[in-house]
């Protein structure tokens, strides 16, 4: 009965989403205030109905209702409760319902917290959110029904993919979807602005907090996914340029460009057309990721579905959304007046450089990701575009970007005194030089590119906080005066410093773990000791244990440092999940903060007592996770800035004039 209730609520949500789209859009076109006012209540009703539907599917998982096909295929009565719940979105149908729920949450949030939006703009934004909802709800109802029944029901389920039965993967999809779907709000604002023919500083002020929230969630989602790959897959790495990894990274890159571009619109009334295009393309890349993951084009641990019918449906929706929005952009963008002029050496110029490099990097990844798929579809055969291509094309674009980021916050709007900026960055340049040269010395001269990247990371970190020191006159004024100035600074400036500093920390982790990782693969007998990077690993043997719903072969290693002092006992595992008949690898990781010790147990020798063992020394890799957290913190601090929470000043309420929907350009 409850699954039927969830199905019925989803069908009602489709009807409400249709009303949410049609009535407010027509009302905005005709200048009818009553019809525009339908947007808010319909968005809230849409959210409530989708919440009921999602709760019904969650209930079916919690109580192990094996009359529901989706529960049978992705759950088991012996599974821990955490993974029963996360099994809701650990499959294609449930993950689509989660996507729809998050989309409804953002639409409802605009309705509830967008009181200072002009009525016509608010109506159009909520209507575009409803239009996107129509596409995804209809896709779920007609091709991916999560409430389908099975008769007669089996005695138990087939279990969730064991790779997904992990805390990292439990929270990774919701975080990722909050980022993906969050960019739908920026997209809706862009389409609404094109329909109205107006983009101004107030529009940018409304867009920024939604974009920033999506960016924070997507940062967290990507970091969680990379952390899961690091400790769960047992290969010692955190990023492989897998196509499904790439389709989550591309919206992040363009979303970062959008954040910075919107600042230029708000402060200088410039880059309006470019910002609109970025908003469209960022969400379009989120939809492209959905298509690639669910179309059957790729076989990956990340892929949810391989049904061509579903892929065709999403492809048609992709063509409608992307093609329709770009067509509207081509028609309406020329009517938008250009903004203020600025010199090349200015903050605007720096942000333009930032945008160009991020957009070029995104295009590079897009080409590398889609090229094998396009070539195969044209009969050119199977080819692989792997890490060497992306490292050789992406990294050179990021080095100048990191360099320019050090200057950005200190540059003035419109025109910059570059000599003064360089003077304030002398300390950052000196620290970068020392770090680069020290790295070359300690690592016996190389690799040169890694030392350069580490020096640039130090440059960015010091430069990020040099800006705060300059604004507070730290060490140049009495401490009480500096403290007073610090308290008066907008929180968004602290958020910018944290985000840039966090990126610098993450870059250090990326560089260290890539350039100076030490790997040892060998067959070890119980009692044998292996020396790796100055640490001795003594293999104590393997013990067979019983887990909640798996069997485990748990190895034990005693680790000592170069002086013989005890460091840790590490216990990597090999697990077998009997229901799914699938093994998994559980790496043992002991962090030393400046590096990780990493051990993985492989297969046992067919004859003898030896086991295949992989041991890694991962320098600076903890900085990767720390930097990601600091970046997210920077975004959260910026969101707490009252200017972003309040948005543009509330306009005086006036009667909505009747007339043409498209207002004159600025």
XYZ file of C-alpha atoms in Angstrom:
666
model
C 0.000 0.000 0.000
C 2.776 2.464 0.931
C 4.697 1.892 -2.352
C 1.462 2.620 -4.237
C 1.108 5.802 -2.198
C 4.636 6.802 -3.219
C 3.871 6.074 -6.874
C 0.642 8.071 -6.733
C 2.421 11.011 -5.049
C 5.020 11.009 -7.828
C 2.282 11.130 -10.487
C 0.606 14.016 -8.637
C 3.996 15.753 -8.466
C 4.200 15.546 -12.267
C 0.814 17.239 -12.572
C 1.760 19.934 -10.056
C 5.101 20.496 -11.834
C 3.158 21.051 -15.052
C 1.026 23.693 -13.355
C 4.166 25.158 -11.756
C 5.618 25.591 -15.240
C 2.702 26.711 -17.405
C 0.706 29.089 -15.184
C 3.572 31.292 -13.848
C 5.255 31.495 -17.255
C 2.015 32.616 -18.901
C 1.339 34.971 -16.014
C 4.776 36.582 -16.390
C 4.246 36.904 -20.118
C 0.878 38.624 -19.617
C 1.876 40.604 -16.519
C -0.826 38.836 -14.487
C 0.151 38.982 -10.794
C -2.351 36.336 -9.709
C -1.016 33.772 -12.155
C 2.583 34.584 -11.238
C 1.680 34.081 -7.571
C 0.858 30.426 -8.352
C 4.603 29.718 -8.656
C 5.397 29.703 -4.930
C 2.574 27.475 -3.618
C 2.936 25.036 -6.519
C 6.696 24.681 -5.896
C 6.032 23.936 -2.204
C 3.301 21.414 -3.113
C 5.674 19.829 -5.627
C 8.294 19.466 -2.874
C 5.835 17.911 -0.416
C 4.598 15.340 -2.935
C 8.107 14.286 -3.976
C 9.084 14.028 -0.300
C 6.167 11.660 0.288
C 7.249 9.565 -2.699
C 10.873 9.377 -1.561
C 9.817 8.541 2.015
C 7.646 5.684 0.695
C 10.586 4.116 -1.149
C 12.818 4.579 1.903
C 10.208 2.830 4.076
C 10.171 -0.113 1.648
C 13.935 -0.480 2.082
C 13.904 -0.094 5.858
C 11.290 -2.833 6.348
C 12.796 -5.011 3.553
C 9.610 -5.077 1.475
C 10.603 -7.693 -1.094
C 7.390 -7.239 -3.044
C 9.081 -4.171 -4.603
C 11.415 -5.052 -7.483
C 13.824 -2.228 -6.630
C 14.230 -3.465 -3.042
C 14.756 -7.053 -4.206
C 17.513 -5.991 -6.607
C 19.383 -3.734 -4.170
C 18.829 -4.911 -0.598
C 18.976 -7.911 1.724
C 17.534 -8.572 5.164
C 21.014 -9.144 6.674
C 22.369 -5.817 5.458
C 23.168 -3.178 8.159
C 20.491 -0.497 8.484
C 22.783 2.278 7.179
C 23.168 0.448 3.881
C 19.480 -0.423 3.719
C 18.774 3.314 3.752
C 21.586 4.265 1.390
C 20.495 1.452 -0.909
C 17.575 3.745 -1.775
C 19.898 5.823 -3.967
C 22.468 3.090 -4.683
C 20.671 2.169 -7.914
C 19.336 3.823 -11.037
C 15.649 4.183 -10.106
C 16.234 5.317 -6.532
C 18.992 7.735 -7.510
C 16.642 9.362 -10.025
C 14.067 9.814 -7.277
C 16.763 11.414 -5.108
C 17.638 13.742 -8.014
C 13.972 14.736 -8.314
C 13.742 15.331 -4.555
C 16.791 17.613 -4.533
C 15.468 19.488 -7.567
C 12.172 20.011 -5.717
C 14.083 21.171 -2.614
C 15.847 23.882 -4.596
C 12.613 24.948 -6.285
C 10.875 25.098 -2.908
C 13.805 27.068 -1.454
C 13.500 29.714 -4.164
C 9.772 29.919 -3.430
C 10.249 30.222 0.339
C 13.359 32.425 0.474
C 13.019 34.463 -2.717
C 10.737 37.107 -1.261
C 12.991 39.930 -2.450
C 12.913 38.769 -6.070
C 10.825 40.758 -8.560
C 7.560 38.826 -9.067
C 8.108 38.220 -12.775
C 11.676 36.971 -12.305
C 10.690 34.740 -9.383
C 7.786 33.282 -11.363
C 9.994 32.486 -14.325
C 12.774 30.954 -12.208
C 10.352 28.652 -10.371
C 8.629 27.773 -13.650
C 11.947 26.732 -15.247
C 12.655 24.574 -12.171
C 9.230 22.995 -12.698
C 9.993 22.376 -16.384
C 13.177 20.502 -15.466
C 11.138 18.558 -12.909
C 8.636 17.533 -15.593
C 11.452 15.992 -17.609
C 12.938 13.969 -14.770
C 9.650 12.918 -13.159
C 8.226 11.720 -16.456
C 11.480 9.874 -17.174
C 11.218 8.122 -13.800
C 7.524 7.262 -14.107
C 7.653 5.933 -17.668
C 11.092 4.267 -17.823
C 12.429 3.861 -14.273
C 9.525 3.215 -11.900
C 11.055 2.530 -8.451
C 7.716 1.217 -7.074
C 7.196 -1.667 -9.484
C 5.920 -4.811 -7.726
C 7.023 -8.428 -8.155
C 4.820 -11.497 -7.630
C 5.406 -13.907 -6.096
C 7.922 -12.053 -3.896
C 11.272 -13.763 -3.191
C 12.221 -14.740 0.354
C 15.146 -12.298 0.349
C 16.881 -9.730 -1.798
C 19.922 -9.847 -4.059
C 21.901 -7.357 -1.931
C 23.454 -4.014 -2.806
C 26.693 -3.891 -4.779
C 29.315 -4.513 -2.044
C 31.460 -1.644 -3.354
C 28.629 0.702 -2.399
C 28.330 -0.656 1.142
C 30.687 1.927 2.530
C 30.238 5.159 4.532
C 31.973 7.221 1.836
C 29.591 6.001 -0.855
C 26.624 6.350 1.504
C 26.959 10.148 1.473
C 28.783 10.711 -1.823
C 25.716 10.585 -4.158
C 23.546 13.017 -2.138
C 26.424 15.509 -1.925
C 27.161 15.148 -5.615
C 23.495 15.566 -6.571
C 23.147 18.631 -4.362
C 25.940 20.111 -6.469
C 24.660 18.930 -9.847
C 21.058 19.935 -9.214
C 22.007 23.114 -7.380
C 23.316 24.530 -10.639
C 19.785 24.185 -12.007
C 18.896 27.340 -10.050
C 21.631 29.336 -11.796
C 20.375 27.873 -15.079
C 16.806 28.898 -14.245
C 17.948 32.424 -13.390
C 19.821 32.606 -16.703
C 16.805 31.512 -18.752
C 14.525 33.854 -16.801
C 16.923 36.754 -17.460
C 16.963 35.970 -21.183
C 13.159 35.901 -21.232
C 13.016 39.260 -19.443
C 15.880 40.750 -21.442
C 17.531 42.095 -18.328
C 20.767 41.215 -16.523
C 22.060 43.618 -13.894
C 23.959 43.741 -10.597
C 20.854 42.718 -8.645
C 20.458 39.622 -10.839
C 24.068 38.638 -10.163
C 23.558 39.165 -6.415
C 20.614 36.723 -6.496
C 22.500 34.126 -8.542
C 25.703 34.034 -6.509
C 24.484 32.363 -3.276
C 22.717 29.576 -5.188
C 25.789 28.964 -7.329
C 28.059 29.060 -4.295
C 25.910 26.550 -2.389
C 25.967 24.173 -5.372
C 29.745 24.617 -5.666
C 30.256 23.754 -1.985
C 28.177 20.586 -2.275
C 29.857 19.513 -5.507
C 33.279 20.078 -3.946
C 32.280 17.823 -1.058
C 30.806 15.206 -3.386
C 33.930 15.004 -5.554
C 36.193 14.875 -2.482
C 34.122 12.058 -0.937
C 34.207 10.093 -4.187
C 37.950 10.464 -4.503
C 38.455 9.515 -0.830
C 36.318 6.391 -1.368
C 38.351 5.405 -4.446
C 41.538 5.901 -2.421
C 40.745 3.618 0.488
C 38.162 1.206 -0.966
C 39.491 0.183 -4.382
C 42.943 -0.690 -3.045
C 45.054 0.719 -5.890
C 46.714 3.480 -3.892
C 45.370 6.333 -6.030
C 42.603 8.903 -5.611
C 41.856 9.943 -9.217
C 42.104 7.998 -12.466
C 40.472 10.371 -14.980
C 37.661 7.850 -15.304
C 34.978 9.277 -17.663
C 32.432 9.297 -14.830
C 34.904 11.141 -12.602
C 35.392 13.627 -15.422
C 31.693 14.378 -15.826
C 31.506 15.399 -12.176
C 34.664 17.509 -12.440
C 33.626 19.515 -15.517
C 30.593 21.203 -13.860
C 32.852 22.025 -10.912
C 35.335 23.801 -13.178
C 32.668 25.781 -15.038
C 30.793 26.430 -11.771
C 34.002 27.953 -10.386
C 34.233 30.163 -13.466
C 30.559 31.127 -13.040
C 31.132 32.177 -9.429
C 33.919 34.544 -10.437
C 32.122 35.833 -13.525
C 29.009 36.688 -11.502
C 31.189 38.865 -9.259
C 32.158 40.962 -12.293
C 28.502 41.366 -13.248
C 27.623 42.459 -9.727
C 30.541 44.834 -9.181
C 31.160 46.226 -12.662
C 28.052 45.374 -14.731
C 30.308 43.592 -17.230
C 30.585 40.033 -18.686
C 26.788 39.679 -18.604
C 26.438 37.625 -21.772
C 29.368 35.410 -20.812
C 27.919 34.810 -17.343
C 24.557 33.790 -18.784
C 26.326 31.336 -21.112
C 28.348 29.887 -18.226
C 25.171 29.305 -16.202
C 23.629 27.420 -19.131
C 26.726 25.349 -19.865
C 27.399 24.434 -16.229
C 23.989 22.839 -15.763
C 24.181 21.351 -19.256
C 27.350 19.506 -18.231
C 25.506 18.184 -15.169
C 22.840 16.790 -17.498
C 25.523 15.379 -19.799
C 26.956 13.486 -16.832
C 23.516 12.047 -16.130
C 23.239 10.869 -19.733
C 26.695 9.260 -19.804
C 26.204 7.429 -16.496
C 22.750 6.075 -17.408
C 22.895 5.525 -21.146
C 24.974 2.354 -21.279
C 27.765 4.155 -23.155
C 30.191 3.373 -20.347
C 30.893 0.400 -18.144
C 32.072 1.702 -14.791
C 31.664 1.121 -11.083
C 29.992 4.539 -11.129
C 27.504 3.683 -13.891
C 23.909 3.030 -12.798
C 22.180 1.726 -15.895
C 22.854 0.267 -19.315
C 19.392 0.461 -20.873
C 19.498 2.130 -24.330
C 15.810 3.120 -24.007
C 16.590 5.146 -20.926
C 19.654 6.607 -22.594
C 17.591 7.698 -25.610
C 15.023 9.381 -23.341
C 17.728 11.315 -21.489
C 19.413 12.184 -24.797
C 16.165 13.680 -26.092
C 15.762 15.638 -22.848
C 19.379 16.762 -23.146
C 18.789 18.010 -26.695
C 15.635 19.859 -25.600
C 17.212 21.547 -22.558
C 20.635 22.348 -23.997
C 19.475 23.019 -27.539
C 16.498 25.077 -26.429
C 18.468 27.153 -23.943
C 21.315 27.832 -26.380
C 18.808 28.796 -29.080
C 17.146 31.238 -26.684
C 20.611 32.527 -25.770
C 21.473 33.103 -29.439
C 18.238 35.052 -29.944
C 18.180 37.117 -26.759
C 21.863 37.655 -25.885
C 22.424 40.400 -28.500
C 19.746 42.514 -26.782
C 21.768 42.679 -23.554
C 23.759 45.890 -23.318
C 27.502 45.534 -22.642
C 28.690 46.744 -19.278
C 31.529 48.973 -18.115
C 34.981 49.024 -19.711
C 38.137 47.976 -17.873
C 41.871 47.817 -18.464
C 43.507 44.442 -19.120
C 45.533 44.805 -15.913
C 42.660 44.962 -13.430
C 40.634 42.649 -11.244
C 38.176 42.224 -14.100
C 41.074 41.279 -16.379
C 42.313 38.734 -13.849
C 38.858 37.193 -13.558
C 38.574 37.019 -17.343
C 41.887 35.144 -17.429
C 40.555 32.874 -14.688
C 37.442 32.161 -16.773
C 39.351 31.534 -19.985
C 41.709 29.028 -18.378
C 38.883 27.209 -16.554
C 36.758 27.068 -19.707
C 39.702 25.799 -21.771
C 40.478 23.146 -19.167
C 36.842 22.057 -19.205
C 36.855 21.820 -22.998
C 40.029 19.733 -22.866
C 38.480 17.246 -20.448
C 35.243 17.169 -22.469
C 37.130 16.318 -25.669
C 39.182 13.626 -23.953
C 36.062 12.101 -22.379
C 33.813 12.106 -25.443
C 36.366 11.375 -28.164
C 36.492 7.581 -27.563
C 32.680 7.405 -27.467
C 32.269 9.421 -30.670
C 35.011 7.505 -32.492
C 33.483 4.165 -31.504
C 29.989 5.254 -32.610
C 31.426 6.212 -36.019
C 33.008 2.790 -36.443
C 36.540 3.918 -35.663
C 37.085 1.211 -33.074
C 37.774 1.313 -29.374
C 40.448 3.672 -28.096
C 41.334 4.750 -24.585
C 42.107 8.289 -23.517
C 43.715 7.921 -20.112
C 45.725 9.792 -17.475
C 48.723 10.628 -19.714
C 46.536 12.735 -22.034
C 44.756 14.566 -19.224
C 47.935 15.162 -17.231
C 49.721 16.590 -20.282
C 46.827 18.878 -21.250
C 45.123 19.812 -17.989
C 48.110 20.441 -15.708
C 49.803 23.071 -17.950
C 46.552 25.056 -17.940
C 46.304 24.961 -14.165
C 49.814 26.255 -13.448
C 49.194 29.773 -14.872
C 45.747 29.771 -13.262
C 47.242 29.193 -9.806
C 49.793 31.929 -10.487
C 47.112 34.463 -11.502
C 44.955 33.527 -8.490
C 47.650 34.910 -6.217
C 47.195 38.370 -7.744
C 43.412 38.393 -8.138
C 42.110 39.479 -4.701
C 44.680 42.307 -4.482
C 43.939 43.842 -7.852
C 41.715 46.923 -8.057
C 38.605 47.159 -10.163
C 38.862 48.909 -13.547
C 42.615 49.587 -13.376
C 45.394 48.215 -11.155
C 48.719 49.590 -9.966
C 50.672 46.416 -10.679
C 53.835 47.682 -9.012
C 51.965 48.091 -5.732
C 50.445 44.610 -6.002
C 53.865 43.064 -6.666
C 55.256 44.893 -3.657
C 52.635 43.387 -1.367
C 53.335 39.913 -2.724
C 57.093 39.900 -2.073
C 56.724 37.555 0.889
C 54.573 35.142 -1.093
C 57.127 35.111 -3.928
C 59.988 34.508 -1.486
C 58.148 31.625 0.222
C 57.309 30.077 -3.160
C 60.963 30.281 -4.243
C 62.193 28.740 -0.998
C 59.643 25.912 -1.154
C 60.487 25.157 -4.798
C 64.256 25.136 -4.245
C 63.961 23.164 -0.998
C 61.842 20.567 -2.792
C 64.443 20.201 -5.544
C 67.181 19.826 -2.932
C 65.325 17.292 -0.775
C 64.155 15.250 -3.762
C 67.534 15.235 -5.512
C 66.565 17.589 -8.283
C 63.203 16.492 -9.389
C 60.833 16.114 -10.892
C 61.088 19.762 -11.879
C 57.381 20.196 -12.681
C 56.398 18.828 -9.254
C 58.748 21.265 -7.500
C 57.309 24.121 -9.567
C 53.747 23.066 -8.684
C 54.587 22.834 -4.982
C 56.158 26.300 -5.137
C 53.017 27.662 -6.810
C 50.874 26.053 -4.098
C 52.947 27.871 -1.463
C 52.605 31.086 -3.491
C 48.825 30.807 -3.608
C 48.507 29.941 0.091
C 50.603 32.880 1.298
C 49.058 35.275 -1.238
C 45.530 34.339 -0.124
C 46.213 35.476 3.433
C 48.507 38.350 2.427
C 45.400 40.056 1.080
C 43.732 39.792 4.504
C 46.888 41.044 6.200
C 46.985 44.067 3.867
C 43.331 44.922 4.470
C 43.724 44.719 8.255
C 47.153 46.456 8.274
C 48.559 43.507 10.196
C 52.024 44.339 11.613
C 51.649 47.881 10.223
C 49.212 49.229 12.797
C 48.491 48.628 16.476
C 47.046 45.164 17.116
C 43.773 46.644 18.414
C 43.383 48.612 15.189
C 44.093 45.510 13.077
C 41.574 43.512 15.116
C 38.948 46.218 14.619
C 39.580 46.187 10.866
C 39.428 42.373 10.787
C 36.042 42.397 12.507
C 34.754 44.868 9.952
C 35.761 42.883 6.882
C 32.934 41.145 5.006
C 32.818 37.415 5.615
C 33.023 36.797 1.887
C 36.623 38.065 1.950
C 37.504 35.504 4.603
C 35.678 32.892 2.564
C 37.716 33.782 -0.532
C 40.977 33.496 1.398
C 39.954 30.125 2.840
C 38.842 28.777 -0.539
C 42.067 29.849 -2.247
C 44.166 28.621 0.676
C 42.299 25.311 0.679
C 42.991 24.853 -3.023
C 46.692 25.481 -2.351
C 46.698 22.806 0.372
C 44.875 20.353 -1.921
C 47.368 21.027 -4.739
C 50.216 20.165 -2.369
C 48.512 16.850 -1.612
C 47.940 16.115 -5.303
C 51.544 16.877 -6.203
C 53.157 14.985 -3.326
C 51.104 11.819 -3.704
C 51.648 11.773 -7.481
C 55.321 12.676 -7.758
C 56.895 10.959 -4.761
C 54.728 7.958 -3.988
C 56.674 4.790 -3.146
C 55.108 1.451 -4.096
C 56.123 -2.079 -3.174
C 54.423 -5.223 -4.517
C 55.673 -8.575 -3.279
C 54.720 -11.996 -1.943
C 55.253 -12.089 1.817
C 55.348 -15.016 4.212
C 54.086 -14.691 7.808
C 56.929 -13.285 9.905
C 58.641 -11.643 6.933
C 59.558 -7.926 7.029
C 59.527 -5.462 4.147
C 61.193 -2.020 4.215
C 59.353 0.761 2.379
C 60.314 4.465 2.465
C 62.109 4.137 5.805
C 59.389 2.044 7.497
C 59.495 -1.708 8.200
C 56.296 -3.728 7.688
C 56.260 -7.106 9.437
C 53.618 -9.499 8.123
C 52.078 -11.271 11.127
C 49.641 -13.483 9.185
C 45.984 -13.646 8.088
C 42.920 -14.313 10.229
C 39.481 -15.310 8.925
C 36.629 -13.342 10.516
C 32.844 -13.108 10.147
C 31.328 -9.681 9.452
C 27.659 -8.619 9.606
C 26.999 -9.755 6.030
C 30.430 -10.736 4.722
C 33.396 -13.039 5.321
C 36.771 -11.421 5.895
C 40.401 -12.438 5.507
C 42.161 -9.875 7.689
C 45.929 -9.489 7.518
C 48.034 -7.938 10.265
C 51.170 -5.826 9.789
C 53.319 -4.376 12.562
C 54.886 -1.108 11.377
C 58.040 0.434 12.836
C 60.000 3.509 11.803
C 63.686 3.687 10.864
C 64.737 3.780 14.517
C 62.742 0.652 15.324
C 60.046 2.543 17.256
C 56.538 1.123 17.051
C 54.251 3.065 14.686
C 51.032 1.119 14.194
C 49.331 -2.217 13.562
C 47.663 -2.180 10.160
C 44.901 -4.635 9.236
C 43.940 -4.684 5.541
C 41.110 -7.001 4.543
C 39.729 -9.031 1.694
C 35.967 -9.391 2.039
C 33.553 -11.753 0.335
C 29.854 -10.913 0.286
C 28.160 -14.317 -0.110
C 24.778 -13.040 -1.328
C 26.277 -11.073 -4.226
C 29.237 -13.505 -4.437
C 31.509 -10.500 -4.876
C 34.878 -9.732 -3.230
C 36.050 -6.294 -2.128
C 39.362 -4.876 -0.954
C 39.634 -2.897 2.273
C 42.924 -1.019 2.448
C 44.561 -0.317 5.803
C 45.681 3.308 6.065
C 47.690 4.871 8.854
C 48.114 8.609 8.471
C 51.216 10.438 9.684
C 49.607 13.758 8.608
C 52.507 14.542 6.300
C 52.088 11.150 4.637
C 49.971 7.998 4.665
C 51.139 4.423 5.123
C 48.915 2.227 2.971
C 48.704 -1.588 2.887
C 46.574 -3.962 0.796
C 46.327 -7.757 0.981
C 45.881 -9.655 -2.271
C 45.549 -13.333 -3.161
C 47.161 -16.225 -1.370
C 49.698 -18.380 -3.162
C 48.217 -21.556 -4.559
C 50.961 -23.505 -2.836
C 52.560 -22.224 0.317
C 51.741 -19.633 2.976
C 52.643 -16.492 1.044
C 50.225 -13.662 0.229
C 50.456 -10.946 -2.388
C 50.960 -7.652 -0.552
C 50.975 -4.084 -1.848
C 52.448 -1.382 0.369
C 52.481 2.308 -0.474
C 54.044 5.395 1.040
C 51.805 8.340 0.093
C 53.516 11.680 0.862
C 51.303 14.732 1.501
C 48.117 12.920 0.457
C 46.286 13.933 3.707
C 46.605 17.520 2.465
C 44.239 16.630 -0.376
C 41.346 15.894 1.980
C 42.267 18.754 4.328
C 42.374 21.206 1.422
C 38.973 20.060 0.181
C 37.477 20.630 3.626
C 39.037 24.095 3.838
C 37.626 24.980 0.398
C 34.165 23.914 1.531
C 34.598 25.925 4.727
C 35.505 28.950 2.613
C 32.305 28.569 0.634
C 30.226 28.208 3.797
C 31.830 31.288 5.369
C 31.063 33.274 2.212
C 27.458 32.068 2.273
C 27.158 33.363 5.833
C 27.971 36.872 4.592
C 24.832 38.934 5.091
C 25.180 40.469 1.632
C 24.806 37.029 0.056
C 22.092 35.826 2.422
C 19.992 38.944 1.937
C 20.652 39.257 -1.784
C 19.649 42.433 -3.546
C 17.708 45.050 -1.589
C 13.995 44.322 -1.350
C 12.141 46.354 -3.866
C 9.104 48.411 -2.949
C 5.921 46.560 -3.762
C 4.207 48.061 -6.744
C 1.420 46.975 -8.978
C 2.736 44.676 -11.706
C 2.134 46.527 -14.963
C 0.482 44.766 -17.820
C 2.473 44.747 -20.985
C 4.990 42.783 -22.988
C 6.892 40.037 -21.196
C 10.257 41.118 -22.568
C 11.415 44.278 -20.880
C 13.647 46.726 -22.730
C 17.337 45.968 -22.500
C 19.362 47.978 -20.077
